[in-house]
Short mmCIF file of C-alpha atoms and ligand atoms in Angstrom, two decimals:
data_model
loop_
_atom_site.label_atom_id
_atom_site.label_comp_id
_atom_site.label_asym_id
_atom_site.label_seq_id
_atom_site.Cartn_x
_atom_site.Cartn_y
_atom_site.Cartn_z
CA MET Q 30 103.10 -26.50 40.75
CA LYS Q 31 103.48 -22.72 40.34
CA ARG Q 32 101.51 -23.23 37.32
CA TYR Q 33 98.34 -25.45 39.49
CA LEU Q 34 98.68 -22.57 42.74
CA LEU Q 35 97.78 -20.08 39.37
CA VAL Q 36 94.99 -22.46 38.15
CA LEU Q 37 93.70 -22.38 41.58
CA ALA Q 38 94.31 -18.43 42.53
CA LEU Q 39 92.34 -17.88 39.75
CA SER Q 40 89.71 -19.80 39.36
CA VAL Q 41 88.62 -19.07 43.21
CA PHE Q 42 89.49 -15.54 41.75
CA CYS Q 43 86.32 -15.49 38.91
CA ASN Q 44 83.93 -18.07 41.14
CA ALA Q 45 84.86 -14.96 43.05
CA LEU Q 46 84.14 -12.63 40.48
CA ASN Q 47 80.91 -13.65 39.09
CA ALA Q 48 79.41 -14.32 42.47
CA GLN Q 49 79.42 -10.65 42.54
CA ASN Q 50 78.02 -10.96 39.49
CA LEU Q 51 75.07 -12.78 41.30
CA ASN Q 52 74.05 -9.00 43.52
CA LEU Q 53 72.67 -10.44 46.43
CA ILE Q 54 72.23 -8.14 49.19
CA PRO Q 55 72.94 -8.59 51.94
CA TYR Q 56 76.80 -10.90 50.46
CA PRO Q 57 75.87 -14.28 51.31
CA GLN Q 58 78.99 -15.56 53.96
CA GLN Q 59 80.41 -18.58 51.24
CA VAL Q 60 79.06 -18.54 47.97
CA THR Q 61 80.34 -21.71 45.03
CA MET Q 62 79.32 -20.83 41.60
CA LEU Q 63 78.58 -24.46 40.28
CA LYS Q 64 79.16 -24.94 36.31
CA THR Q 65 76.07 -25.54 35.86
CA THR Q 66 72.74 -23.54 35.36
CA LEU Q 67 69.31 -24.15 36.46
CA ARG Q 68 66.36 -23.73 33.92
CA ILE Q 69 63.41 -22.06 34.67
CA LYS Q 70 60.45 -22.85 32.21
CA PRO Q 71 58.24 -19.30 31.30
CA GLY Q 72 54.30 -20.22 33.14
CA SER Q 73 56.74 -21.77 35.57
CA LEU Q 74 55.38 -21.46 39.77
CA PHE Q 75 57.64 -22.12 42.66
CA TYR Q 76 56.66 -24.78 44.67
CA THR Q 77 57.47 -26.65 48.03
CA SER Q 78 55.70 -30.18 49.21
CA ASN Q 79 56.34 -29.19 52.64
CA SER Q 80 53.64 -27.34 53.77
CA ARG Q 81 54.43 -25.89 56.81
CA TYR Q 82 55.98 -23.11 54.08
CA LYS Q 83 54.22 -23.33 51.75
CA ASN Q 84 53.31 -19.70 52.76
CA ASP Q 85 56.80 -18.11 52.04
CA VAL Q 86 56.76 -19.72 48.17
CA LEU Q 87 53.94 -17.81 47.74
CA TYR Q 88 55.31 -15.01 48.71
CA LEU Q 89 58.58 -16.15 46.47
CA ASN Q 90 55.65 -15.94 43.58
CA SER Q 91 54.27 -13.30 44.76
CA GLN Q 92 56.84 -11.42 44.22
CA LEU Q 93 58.17 -12.33 40.66
CA GLY Q 94 55.18 -11.65 40.10
CA LEU Q 95 54.63 -15.71 38.26
CA THR Q 96 51.56 -16.27 37.11
CA GLY Q 97 50.34 -19.53 35.59
CA LYS Q 98 50.40 -23.89 35.91
CA GLY Q 99 53.92 -25.27 35.85
CA ARG Q 100 55.54 -25.96 38.79
CA GLN Q 101 59.58 -25.85 39.45
CA GLU Q 102 59.88 -27.95 42.82
CA ILE Q 103 61.85 -26.42 45.88
CA LYS Q 104 62.85 -29.01 48.77
CA ILE Q 105 63.33 -26.98 52.27
CA LEU Q 106 64.35 -28.94 54.96
CA ILE Q 107 64.81 -28.10 58.58
CA ASN Q 108 68.63 -29.64 60.21
CA THR Q 109 69.46 -28.17 63.30
CA ASP Q 110 72.77 -29.01 61.93
CA VAL Q 111 72.48 -25.53 60.43
CA ASP Q 112 74.39 -23.14 62.45
CA GLY Q 113 71.87 -21.27 64.04
CA SER Q 114 68.71 -19.02 63.69
CA GLY Q 115 68.49 -17.69 60.31
CA ALA Q 116 70.95 -19.49 58.75
CA TYR Q 117 70.65 -21.41 56.21
CA ARG Q 118 71.63 -23.40 52.91
CA LEU Q 119 70.53 -22.56 49.50
CA SER Q 120 71.80 -24.74 46.61
CA THR Q 121 70.14 -24.18 42.87
CA ALA Q 122 72.19 -27.46 42.00
CA SER Q 123 71.64 -30.11 39.00
CA ASN Q 124 68.24 -29.01 38.66
CA LYS Q 125 67.16 -29.02 41.75
CA ILE Q 126 66.67 -26.19 44.17
CA THR Q 127 67.19 -27.03 47.91
CA ILE Q 128 66.66 -24.95 51.44
CA THR Q 129 68.52 -25.53 54.55
CA ALA Q 130 67.88 -24.40 58.13
CA ALA Q 131 67.67 -24.38 61.34
CA ASP Q 132 63.85 -22.34 61.02
CA ARG Q 133 61.51 -20.42 60.05
CA ALA Q 134 62.86 -17.25 59.95
CA GLY Q 135 67.11 -19.50 57.96
CA VAL Q 136 63.67 -20.88 54.84
CA PHE Q 137 62.72 -17.89 54.64
CA ASN Q 138 65.89 -15.72 54.18
CA GLY Q 139 67.14 -18.75 51.90
CA ILE Q 140 64.16 -17.43 49.98
CA ILE Q 141 64.29 -13.58 49.83
CA THR Q 142 68.18 -15.07 48.71
CA LEU Q 143 66.42 -17.51 45.65
CA LEU Q 144 64.24 -14.00 45.36
CA GLN Q 145 67.14 -12.02 44.66
CA LEU Q 146 69.43 -14.46 42.36
CA CYS Q 147 65.48 -14.37 40.37
CA ARG Q 148 65.92 -10.29 39.69
CA ALA Q 149 68.88 -10.89 39.20
CA ALA Q 150 68.68 -14.00 37.16
CA ASN Q 151 68.94 -13.47 32.19
CA ALA Q 152 65.87 -13.15 31.41
CA GLU Q 153 65.46 -16.57 27.74
CA GLY Q 154 61.97 -15.73 26.54
CA THR Q 155 60.10 -14.89 29.49
CA GLY Q 156 62.26 -17.37 31.44
CA LEU Q 157 64.72 -17.87 33.47
CA VAL Q 158 68.01 -18.77 33.37
CA LEU Q 159 69.54 -19.30 37.27
CA PRO Q 160 73.30 -20.06 38.49
CA GLY Q 161 74.22 -23.25 39.75
CA VAL Q 162 74.55 -21.88 42.78
CA ALA Q 163 76.18 -23.21 46.76
CA ILE Q 164 75.30 -20.35 49.43
CA THR Q 165 76.22 -21.27 53.13
CA ASP Q 166 75.15 -18.50 54.99
CA LYS Q 167 73.98 -16.99 58.22
CA PRO Q 168 73.44 -13.71 59.72
CA ARG Q 169 76.22 -11.65 62.07
CA TYR Q 170 73.48 -9.73 64.42
CA GLN Q 171 70.03 -11.71 64.93
CA TRP Q 172 69.06 -7.88 65.63
CA ARG Q 173 68.53 -5.97 61.56
CA GLY Q 174 66.35 -3.19 62.52
CA PHE Q 175 64.75 -0.16 61.37
CA MET Q 176 63.03 2.49 63.00
CA LEU Q 177 60.10 4.56 61.51
CA ASP Q 178 59.03 7.41 64.27
CA GLU Q 179 55.19 8.99 63.05
CA SER Q 180 54.12 11.13 65.06
CA ARG Q 181 56.07 14.18 63.29
CA HIS Q 182 54.57 13.22 60.71
CA PHE Q 183 52.17 10.13 59.05
CA PHE Q 184 52.81 8.16 56.91
CA GLY Q 185 50.02 5.89 56.54
CA VAL Q 186 49.85 2.08 55.88
CA ALA Q 187 50.79 1.70 51.58
CA ALA Q 188 54.21 3.49 52.80
CA VAL Q 189 54.30 1.23 56.00
CA LYS Q 190 54.02 -1.85 53.76
CA ASN Q 191 56.42 -0.40 51.61
CA ILE Q 192 59.18 -0.49 54.22
CA LEU Q 193 57.80 -3.87 55.61
CA ASN Q 194 58.18 -5.17 52.06
CA TRP Q 195 61.91 -3.58 51.04
CA MET Q 196 63.28 -4.91 54.50
CA ALA Q 197 61.91 -8.57 53.93
CA PHE Q 198 63.87 -8.19 50.46
CA TYR Q 199 67.16 -7.00 52.90
CA LYS Q 200 66.58 -9.57 55.62
CA LEU Q 201 65.79 -6.67 58.01
CA ASN Q 202 63.77 -7.83 60.23
CA ARG Q 203 62.89 -5.88 62.80
CA PHE Q 204 60.76 -2.95 61.98
CA HIS Q 205 60.38 -0.19 66.36
CA TRP Q 206 57.22 2.40 64.96
CA HIS Q 207 57.60 5.76 66.70
CA LEU Q 208 53.68 6.14 67.57
CA THR Q 209 54.01 8.05 70.42
CA ASP Q 210 55.89 11.01 70.62
CA ALA Q 211 54.83 15.27 71.27
CA GLN Q 212 53.75 16.14 68.26
CA GLY Q 213 50.38 13.20 67.58
CA TRP Q 214 49.52 9.15 68.97
CA ARG Q 215 49.53 7.07 66.16
CA LEU Q 216 47.48 4.45 67.94
CA GLU Q 217 44.25 4.01 68.48
CA ILE Q 218 43.07 2.99 72.52
CA LYS Q 219 39.64 1.84 72.64
CA LYS Q 220 39.48 2.34 76.09
CA TYR Q 221 40.87 6.24 75.97
CA PRO Q 222 39.68 7.51 72.71
CA LEU Q 223 40.31 11.24 73.52
CA LEU Q 224 44.12 9.33 72.87
CA THR Q 225 43.96 9.14 68.94
CA LYS Q 226 40.43 11.76 68.46
CA VAL Q 227 42.64 14.55 70.06
CA GLY Q 228 46.73 13.53 71.16
CA GLY Q 229 46.40 12.01 66.72
CA VAL Q 230 45.56 15.65 65.88
CA GLY Q 231 48.55 17.98 64.41
CA ASN Q 232 52.14 16.77 62.89
CA PHE Q 233 55.76 19.06 63.18
CA THR Q 234 54.28 21.03 61.09
CA ASP Q 235 51.15 21.86 61.50
CA SER Q 236 49.85 20.97 65.04
CA ALA Q 237 45.97 22.34 64.04
CA ALA Q 238 46.06 19.45 60.95
CA SER Q 239 43.76 16.98 61.74
CA ALA Q 240 44.19 13.71 63.59
CA LEU Q 241 45.84 10.68 61.74
CA TYR Q 242 46.45 7.60 63.80
CA TYR Q 243 46.42 3.54 63.07
CA THR Q 244 43.24 1.87 63.89
CA GLN Q 245 43.31 -1.53 65.45
CA LYS Q 246 42.18 -3.12 62.58
CA GLU Q 247 44.99 -1.30 60.04
CA ILE Q 248 47.75 -1.92 63.20
CA LYS Q 249 46.26 -6.28 62.96
CA ASP Q 250 46.98 -6.20 59.28
CA ILE Q 251 50.17 -5.06 59.32
CA VAL Q 252 51.19 -6.96 62.34
CA ALA Q 253 50.38 -9.89 60.30
CA TYR Q 254 51.68 -8.47 57.21
CA ALA Q 255 55.29 -8.37 58.59
CA LYS Q 256 55.07 -11.17 59.83
CA ARG Q 257 54.45 -12.72 56.92
CA ARG Q 258 57.65 -10.83 55.72
CA ASN Q 259 59.60 -12.81 58.65
CA ILE Q 260 59.20 -8.80 60.90
CA GLU Q 261 58.77 -8.69 64.40
CA VAL Q 262 56.33 -5.14 65.02
CA ILE Q 263 58.16 -3.19 68.21
CA PRO Q 264 55.83 -0.55 69.44
CA GLU Q 265 56.82 2.04 70.81
CA ILE Q 266 54.85 3.97 73.39
CA ASP Q 267 57.55 7.42 74.42
CA MET Q 268 57.85 7.77 78.50
CA PRO Q 269 57.40 9.63 80.92
CA GLY Q 270 58.93 11.98 78.62
CA HIS Q 271 57.48 12.66 74.63
CA ALA Q 272 54.73 13.02 76.01
CA THR Q 273 53.34 15.33 75.67
CA ALA Q 274 50.39 14.61 73.04
CA ALA Q 275 48.57 12.65 76.09
CA ASN Q 276 48.87 15.08 77.80
CA HIS Q 277 46.73 16.77 76.27
CA ALA Q 278 44.08 14.51 75.97
CA TYR Q 279 43.78 13.39 79.39
CA PRO Q 280 45.85 16.54 81.23
CA GLN Q 281 45.50 14.74 84.36
CA TYR Q 282 48.66 12.36 83.13
CA SER Q 283 50.56 15.39 83.03
CA GLY Q 284 54.09 15.94 85.35
CA GLY Q 285 53.04 19.77 84.13
CA LYS Q 286 54.10 22.94 82.00
CA VAL Q 287 58.10 24.53 81.88
CA LYS Q 288 59.08 26.59 79.73
CA ASN Q 289 59.43 24.51 75.97
CA TYR Q 290 58.01 21.72 76.68
CA ASP Q 291 54.16 22.25 78.18
CA ASP Q 292 53.57 19.18 79.39
CA PHE Q 293 55.86 16.88 77.77
CA THR Q 294 56.12 14.31 80.92
CA PHE Q 295 53.48 11.61 82.43
CA ASN Q 296 53.22 12.26 85.95
CA PRO Q 297 54.71 9.63 88.28
CA GLY Q 298 53.99 10.68 91.84
CA LYS Q 299 50.47 10.06 90.28
CA GLU Q 300 49.00 6.00 91.30
CA ASP Q 301 46.22 6.26 88.49
CA THR Q 302 48.80 7.74 86.21
CA TYR Q 303 50.39 3.58 86.48
CA GLN Q 304 46.26 2.68 85.66
CA PHE Q 305 46.44 4.34 82.96
CA ILE Q 306 49.26 3.20 81.22
CA SER Q 307 48.99 -0.08 82.11
CA ASN Q 308 44.95 -0.04 80.74
CA ILE Q 309 46.79 0.84 77.28
CA LEU Q 310 49.74 -1.72 77.68
CA LYS Q 311 46.99 -4.02 78.39
CA GLU Q 312 45.34 -3.11 74.44
CA LEU Q 313 48.72 -3.26 72.73
CA LYS Q 314 49.26 -6.81 74.12
CA VAL Q 315 46.10 -8.19 71.58
CA LEU Q 316 47.58 -6.52 69.26
CA PHE Q 317 51.09 -7.15 69.19
CA PRO Q 318 51.53 -11.24 69.89
CA ASP Q 319 55.39 -10.86 69.40
CA GLY Q 320 54.79 -9.25 72.97
CA ARG Q 321 57.62 -7.13 73.20
CA ILE Q 322 57.26 -3.17 73.90
CA HIS Q 323 59.32 -0.31 73.51
CA ILE Q 324 58.77 1.42 76.47
CA GLY Q 325 60.99 5.14 75.94
CA GLY Q 326 62.71 6.57 78.41
CA ASP Q 327 64.61 9.48 76.52
CA GLU Q 328 65.50 12.75 77.57
CA VAL Q 329 62.94 12.95 79.83
CA ALA Q 330 65.97 16.05 81.07
CA LEU Q 331 64.07 17.74 78.77
CA GLY Q 332 60.80 18.00 80.82
CA ILE Q 333 61.48 16.77 84.16
CA LYS Q 334 61.88 20.76 85.79
CA ALA Q 335 58.02 20.96 85.53
CA TRP Q 336 58.15 18.32 88.56
CA ASP Q 337 59.52 21.05 90.48
CA ASN Q 338 56.42 22.36 91.29
CA ASN Q 339 54.28 19.15 91.22
CA PRO Q 340 53.13 17.98 94.54
CA ASP Q 341 52.21 14.32 94.00
CA VAL Q 342 56.20 13.33 93.16
CA LYS Q 343 56.81 16.10 95.70
CA ARG Q 344 55.10 13.32 98.13
CA LEU Q 345 57.12 10.49 96.41
CA MET Q 346 60.51 11.91 96.53
CA THR Q 347 59.65 12.69 100.12
CA GLU Q 348 58.18 8.47 100.30
CA LYS Q 349 61.40 6.87 98.63
CA GLY Q 350 63.54 9.83 100.88
CA TYR Q 351 64.38 10.65 96.42
CA THR Q 352 67.03 13.82 96.74
CA ASP Q 353 66.87 13.99 92.62
CA HIS Q 354 64.43 14.04 89.36
CA GLN Q 355 66.65 11.29 88.88
CA GLN Q 356 65.63 8.54 91.55
CA ALA Q 357 61.94 9.58 90.51
CA GLU Q 358 62.49 8.71 86.84
CA ALA Q 359 64.07 6.12 87.38
CA TYR Q 360 60.81 4.66 89.88
CA PHE Q 361 58.36 5.81 86.97
CA LEU Q 362 60.29 3.67 84.19
CA ARG Q 363 60.76 0.30 86.27
CA ARG Q 364 57.02 0.46 87.46
CA ILE Q 365 56.24 0.76 84.03
CA ALA Q 366 58.76 -2.21 83.30
CA ASP Q 367 57.01 -4.36 86.07
CA SER Q 368 53.72 -4.33 84.12
CA VAL Q 369 55.14 -4.05 80.41
CA ILE Q 370 57.29 -7.35 81.64
CA LYS Q 371 53.30 -9.01 83.63
CA LEU Q 372 51.81 -8.96 80.55
CA HIS Q 373 54.27 -9.22 77.31
CA ASP Q 374 57.11 -10.23 79.07
CA LYS Q 375 59.82 -8.82 77.06
CA VAL Q 376 60.84 -4.35 77.58
CA MET Q 377 62.62 -2.56 75.88
CA CYS Q 378 63.64 1.42 75.71
CA TRP Q 379 66.51 4.20 74.95
CA ASP Q 380 70.08 3.96 76.99
CA GLU Q 381 69.03 6.85 79.56
CA ALA Q 382 67.29 4.34 81.25
CA VAL Q 383 70.60 1.84 81.74
CA ALA Q 384 70.55 3.89 84.92
CA ALA Q 385 67.22 3.59 85.90
CA ASN Q 386 68.33 -0.21 86.30
CA LEU Q 387 66.14 -1.97 85.23
CA PRO Q 388 65.76 -5.64 84.82
CA VAL Q 389 68.49 -7.61 82.84
CA ASN Q 390 66.65 -10.29 81.60
CA ASN Q 391 63.49 -8.90 80.64
CA VAL Q 392 65.27 -5.62 79.03
CA ILE Q 393 66.92 -5.16 75.62
CA VAL Q 394 68.63 -1.79 75.70
CA ASN Q 395 69.07 1.21 72.05
CA TRP Q 396 72.29 2.55 72.56
CA TRP Q 397 72.07 6.22 70.38
CA ARG Q 398 73.55 8.99 72.08
CA GLN Q 399 77.33 8.34 70.57
CA ASN Q 400 79.16 10.76 72.31
CA LYS Q 401 78.02 8.99 75.25
CA PRO Q 402 80.67 5.46 74.85
CA GLU Q 403 80.39 5.28 78.41
CA VAL Q 404 76.64 4.56 78.99
CA LEU Q 405 76.85 1.14 76.28
CA LYS Q 406 80.04 0.62 78.29
CA GLU Q 407 77.26 0.20 81.80
CA ALA Q 408 75.12 -1.54 79.63
CA ILE Q 409 77.11 -4.00 78.95
CA THR Q 410 78.64 -3.91 82.59
CA LYS Q 411 75.58 -4.73 83.73
CA GLY Q 412 74.60 -7.85 81.13
CA TYR Q 413 71.72 -5.73 79.05
CA PRO Q 414 71.35 -7.50 74.98
CA ILE Q 415 71.88 -4.35 73.02
CA ILE Q 416 70.62 -2.61 69.90
CA LEU Q 417 72.73 -0.75 68.68
CA SER Q 418 71.65 2.78 67.10
CA PRO Q 419 73.75 5.74 66.95
CA ARG Q 420 72.97 9.28 65.49
CA LEU Q 421 76.19 8.60 63.51
CA PRO Q 422 75.78 6.61 61.45
CA MET Q 423 72.58 4.75 61.61
CA TYR Q 424 70.28 7.89 61.82
CA PHE Q 425 69.16 8.14 58.67
CA ASP Q 426 66.99 12.66 59.53
CA PHE Q 427 71.28 13.32 59.05
CA VAL Q 428 72.23 14.31 54.85
CA GLN Q 429 73.57 11.59 53.74
CA ASP Q 430 76.20 13.71 51.05
CA SER Q 431 77.76 17.39 52.14
CA ILE Q 432 75.27 19.35 48.97
CA HIS Q 433 72.42 18.39 50.88
CA LEU Q 434 70.77 20.93 53.33
CA SER Q 435 67.54 19.62 54.67
CA GLY Q 436 68.42 17.48 57.79
CA ARG Q 437 71.19 16.63 60.74
CA LYS Q 438 74.94 16.51 61.24
CA TRP Q 439 76.63 16.51 64.08
CA ASP Q 440 79.27 18.69 64.30
CA GLY Q 441 79.48 17.98 61.42
CA ARG Q 442 79.51 15.19 60.09
CA TYR Q 443 76.58 12.72 58.87
CA ASN Q 444 75.23 9.64 56.76
CA THR Q 445 76.61 7.99 53.73
CA TYR Q 446 75.28 4.78 52.93
CA LEU Q 447 79.52 3.83 53.71
CA ASP Q 448 79.55 4.61 56.78
CA ILE Q 449 77.01 2.36 57.19
CA TYR Q 450 77.96 -0.50 55.81
CA HIS Q 451 80.63 -0.30 57.74
CA PHE Q 452 79.34 -0.18 61.32
CA PRO Q 453 80.47 -0.82 63.52
CA GLU Q 454 83.70 -1.89 63.19
CA ASN Q 455 83.99 1.81 61.83
CA ASP Q 456 82.66 3.36 65.25
CA LEU Q 457 83.37 1.48 67.62
CA THR Q 458 85.98 -0.55 69.52
CA ALA Q 459 86.83 -4.58 69.19
CA ASP Q 460 85.81 -4.92 73.00
CA VAL Q 461 82.97 -3.31 72.69
CA TYR Q 462 81.81 -4.82 69.35
CA GLN Q 463 83.00 -8.01 69.87
CA SER Q 464 80.65 -8.37 72.87
CA LYS Q 465 78.56 -11.42 73.00
CA ASN Q 466 75.49 -8.46 74.94
CA ILE Q 467 75.08 -6.79 71.23
CA ILE Q 468 72.87 -8.42 69.65
CA GLY Q 469 71.99 -6.08 66.77
CA VAL Q 470 72.05 -3.10 65.20
CA GLN Q 471 69.29 -0.75 63.69
CA ALA Q 472 68.97 3.04 62.11
CA ASN Q 473 66.70 5.01 62.75
CA LEU Q 474 64.75 7.43 60.57
CA TRP Q 475 62.85 10.74 62.63
CA THR Q 476 60.76 12.98 61.34
CA GLU Q 477 61.08 16.29 61.56
CA THR Q 478 62.23 17.37 58.43
CA VAL Q 479 60.36 14.64 56.78
CA ALA Q 480 56.90 15.69 55.40
CA THR Q 481 56.20 13.23 52.77
CA ARG Q 482 56.44 9.87 50.03
CA LYS Q 483 59.03 10.95 48.43
CA ARG Q 484 61.28 12.37 50.55
CA LEU Q 485 61.28 9.42 53.04
CA ASP Q 486 61.86 7.63 49.91
CA TYR Q 487 65.21 9.62 49.73
CA LEU Q 488 67.22 8.94 52.51
CA LEU Q 489 65.91 5.46 52.88
CA PHE Q 490 67.29 4.90 49.08
CA PRO Q 491 70.35 2.94 49.44
CA ARG Q 492 70.89 3.23 52.66
CA MET Q 493 68.29 0.60 53.60
CA ALA Q 494 71.04 -1.61 51.83
CA ALA Q 495 74.31 -1.12 53.33
CA LEU Q 496 71.88 -1.41 56.66
CA ALA Q 497 71.57 -4.57 55.93
CA GLU Q 498 74.82 -5.03 55.01
CA ALA Q 499 76.14 -3.58 58.21
CA GLY Q 500 73.25 -6.33 59.99
CA TRP Q 501 73.92 -8.92 57.87
CA VAL Q 502 77.81 -9.64 56.50
CA GLN Q 503 80.82 -10.33 58.18
CA GLN Q 504 84.00 -7.99 59.17
CA ALA Q 505 86.51 -9.19 57.25
CA THR Q 506 83.76 -9.83 53.82
CA LYS Q 507 83.54 -5.96 53.32
CA ASN Q 508 85.21 -4.26 49.87
CA ASP Q 509 83.57 -0.91 49.72
CA ASP Q 510 84.39 -1.48 45.59
CA LEU Q 511 82.45 -4.97 45.01
CA PHE Q 512 78.99 -3.29 47.67
CA LYS Q 513 79.99 -0.52 45.06
CA ALA Q 514 79.33 -2.47 42.01
CA ARG Q 515 75.91 -4.73 44.02
CA LEU Q 516 74.30 -1.20 44.76
CA LYS Q 517 74.77 -0.50 40.81
CA THR Q 518 72.29 -3.42 40.08
CA HIS Q 519 69.81 -2.16 42.95
CA LEU Q 520 69.36 1.01 42.20
CA GLY Q 521 68.12 -0.14 38.85
CA TYR Q 522 65.33 -1.63 41.10
CA TYR Q 523 64.73 1.20 43.41
CA LYS Q 524 64.39 2.39 39.13
CA ASP Q 525 61.53 0.14 38.38
CA ALA Q 526 59.52 0.20 41.35
CA GLY Q 527 59.30 3.89 41.29
CA ILE Q 528 61.02 4.76 44.12
CA TYR Q 529 62.98 8.42 44.41
CA TYR Q 530 66.35 8.13 45.13
CA TYR Q 531 69.34 9.35 45.88
CA ASP Q 532 71.65 7.54 43.95
CA PRO Q 533 75.49 8.49 45.36
CA PHE Q 534 77.24 7.56 41.63
CA ASN Q 535 75.64 9.92 40.19
CA PRO Q 536 73.99 12.67 43.00
CA ASP Q 537 72.73 15.27 40.48
CA LEU Q 538 70.60 12.78 38.67
CA HIS Q 539 67.84 12.43 41.13
CA LYS Q 540 67.70 16.65 43.42
CA GLU Q 541 67.52 16.72 47.08
CA ALA Q 542 63.17 16.37 48.50
CA ILE Q 543 63.02 18.87 51.01
CA ASP Q 544 60.19 19.23 52.76
CA ILE Q 545 60.49 22.44 55.30
CA ALA Q 546 62.98 25.33 55.00
CA PRO Q 547 66.64 23.95 56.04
CA LYS Q 548 67.90 25.02 59.50
CA PRO Q 549 71.05 25.79 60.53
CA GLU Q 550 72.74 22.33 62.26
CA VAL Q 551 72.44 22.02 66.21
CA THR Q 552 74.23 19.44 67.97
CA ASP Q 553 71.58 17.45 70.75
C1 TNX T 624 67.04 12.41 69.03
S1 TNX T 624 66.69 9.58 69.75
C2 TNX T 624 65.87 11.67 69.65
C3 TNX T 624 64.42 12.67 68.96
C4 TNX T 624 64.84 13.02 67.96
C5 TNX T 624 66.01 13.08 66.93
C6 TNX T 624 66.33 13.47 66.21
C7 TNX T 624 65.74 10.12 70.78
C8 TNX T 624 65.51 8.48 71.74
N1 TNX T 624 65.36 10.48 70.70
O1 TNX T 624 62.75 12.43 69.73
O2 TNX T 624 63.63 12.09 66.79
O3 TNX T 624 66.31 12.76 68.58
O4 TNX T 624 67.93 13.34 65.21
#
């Protein structure tokens, strides 16, 4: 009996070890290693007879650079027994590949796991020897997001597509695109050409840089590119604060001027402002067919003093019986949310907007102020679905190593890949992170200190891999040593792709990429 138990324990242990050698990130819920292997001959292409998923299989071929005439079938079955959206089973037993999933998200996730298996597989000649596996997998969170700020600095189509490709490789499925802010409006709106012509001028480091923005044609192309990779794109039009670029283009909608924050806000007391924004939203509806818009709502306080001298705001306050500006701010957000709901149905906002009492059924709250846990609790109590993206550890503009100089810190704290890996259980109490209101996690890359692709990559890799684990893997399965071992293989993938990444195991390998002379720490 004792001996039997020993053999059993040993085989479970070996299975776990071999399964780690598959180098899957994020790590699946359950992996069983089989005794068989699956040989894929040189010159073979993956194919499926299930016509709905042909494009997903073509994606796999293109990612692996496969060309040829031979066929390796993937049997794709849709089965509602599989546990929820995005879940899948993948088997490579007895010379057959089968993916069983509840929906297209699950099929795509299964294909990505197969893609990673192929990348890690032994190559024989130019063919592949895949291990026999039976994988049962499902995501911890439905929303696994990444946000890029392209207002402070603009990176362009190629950089965004590269990010989307890696997001797909890591089963991240929401791209939050911060397209407007004080430093630049980056989205063509046909009815208001000055938004990009004037509002697109400048960036965080050079206020005179020539206008950079996405045309509507480019936006459509990127949204379709993302959809092929099972990624929804959520554009953010930040308002009523962070609106300086728009106000420079159309000053008639500005909330006014105040020291250091001239024209930071839209004018909430003017009816025309709502017409202006609603016309912009109408164009967004065509560009972003998934229909979710992020309306910002953050840091209005920075420029709200301007409303003291604004006659339209004064009139609004008297009419509504408001006693402070925050009520006017909430009024603005409710009206904008109503317009979005009428047009698109789905709204997102930063956590300041919890105070505005927007409709609970159509609004997702993005909690970012880790120093305000009471706001997260309030959002839960009010019943909002919530995305967790607190500055600590989910802001990728924070430094990731004690030796790094450029980027933010908060009371000396910064965001290592392991901090991200252990989110949210290391940062929040169980009653909070186990609340059913929490629908996902997201990392945000603000780009005040990021002007080049090189630094963009440096801040993203390898933290994107840790983000993938935070969004996918159950707390009980996490293990630093095993994650590190898998990550080492992925650093090799970055190297092959020519990415300038940070190597946590050898910090001197690539020197910190610095674009702008570092500033001392500020906590705000
Ligand atoms: C706060 S997060 C901001 C951004 C900055 C970021 C820098 C949020 C909703 N607002 O405008 O870029 O900090 O870390």
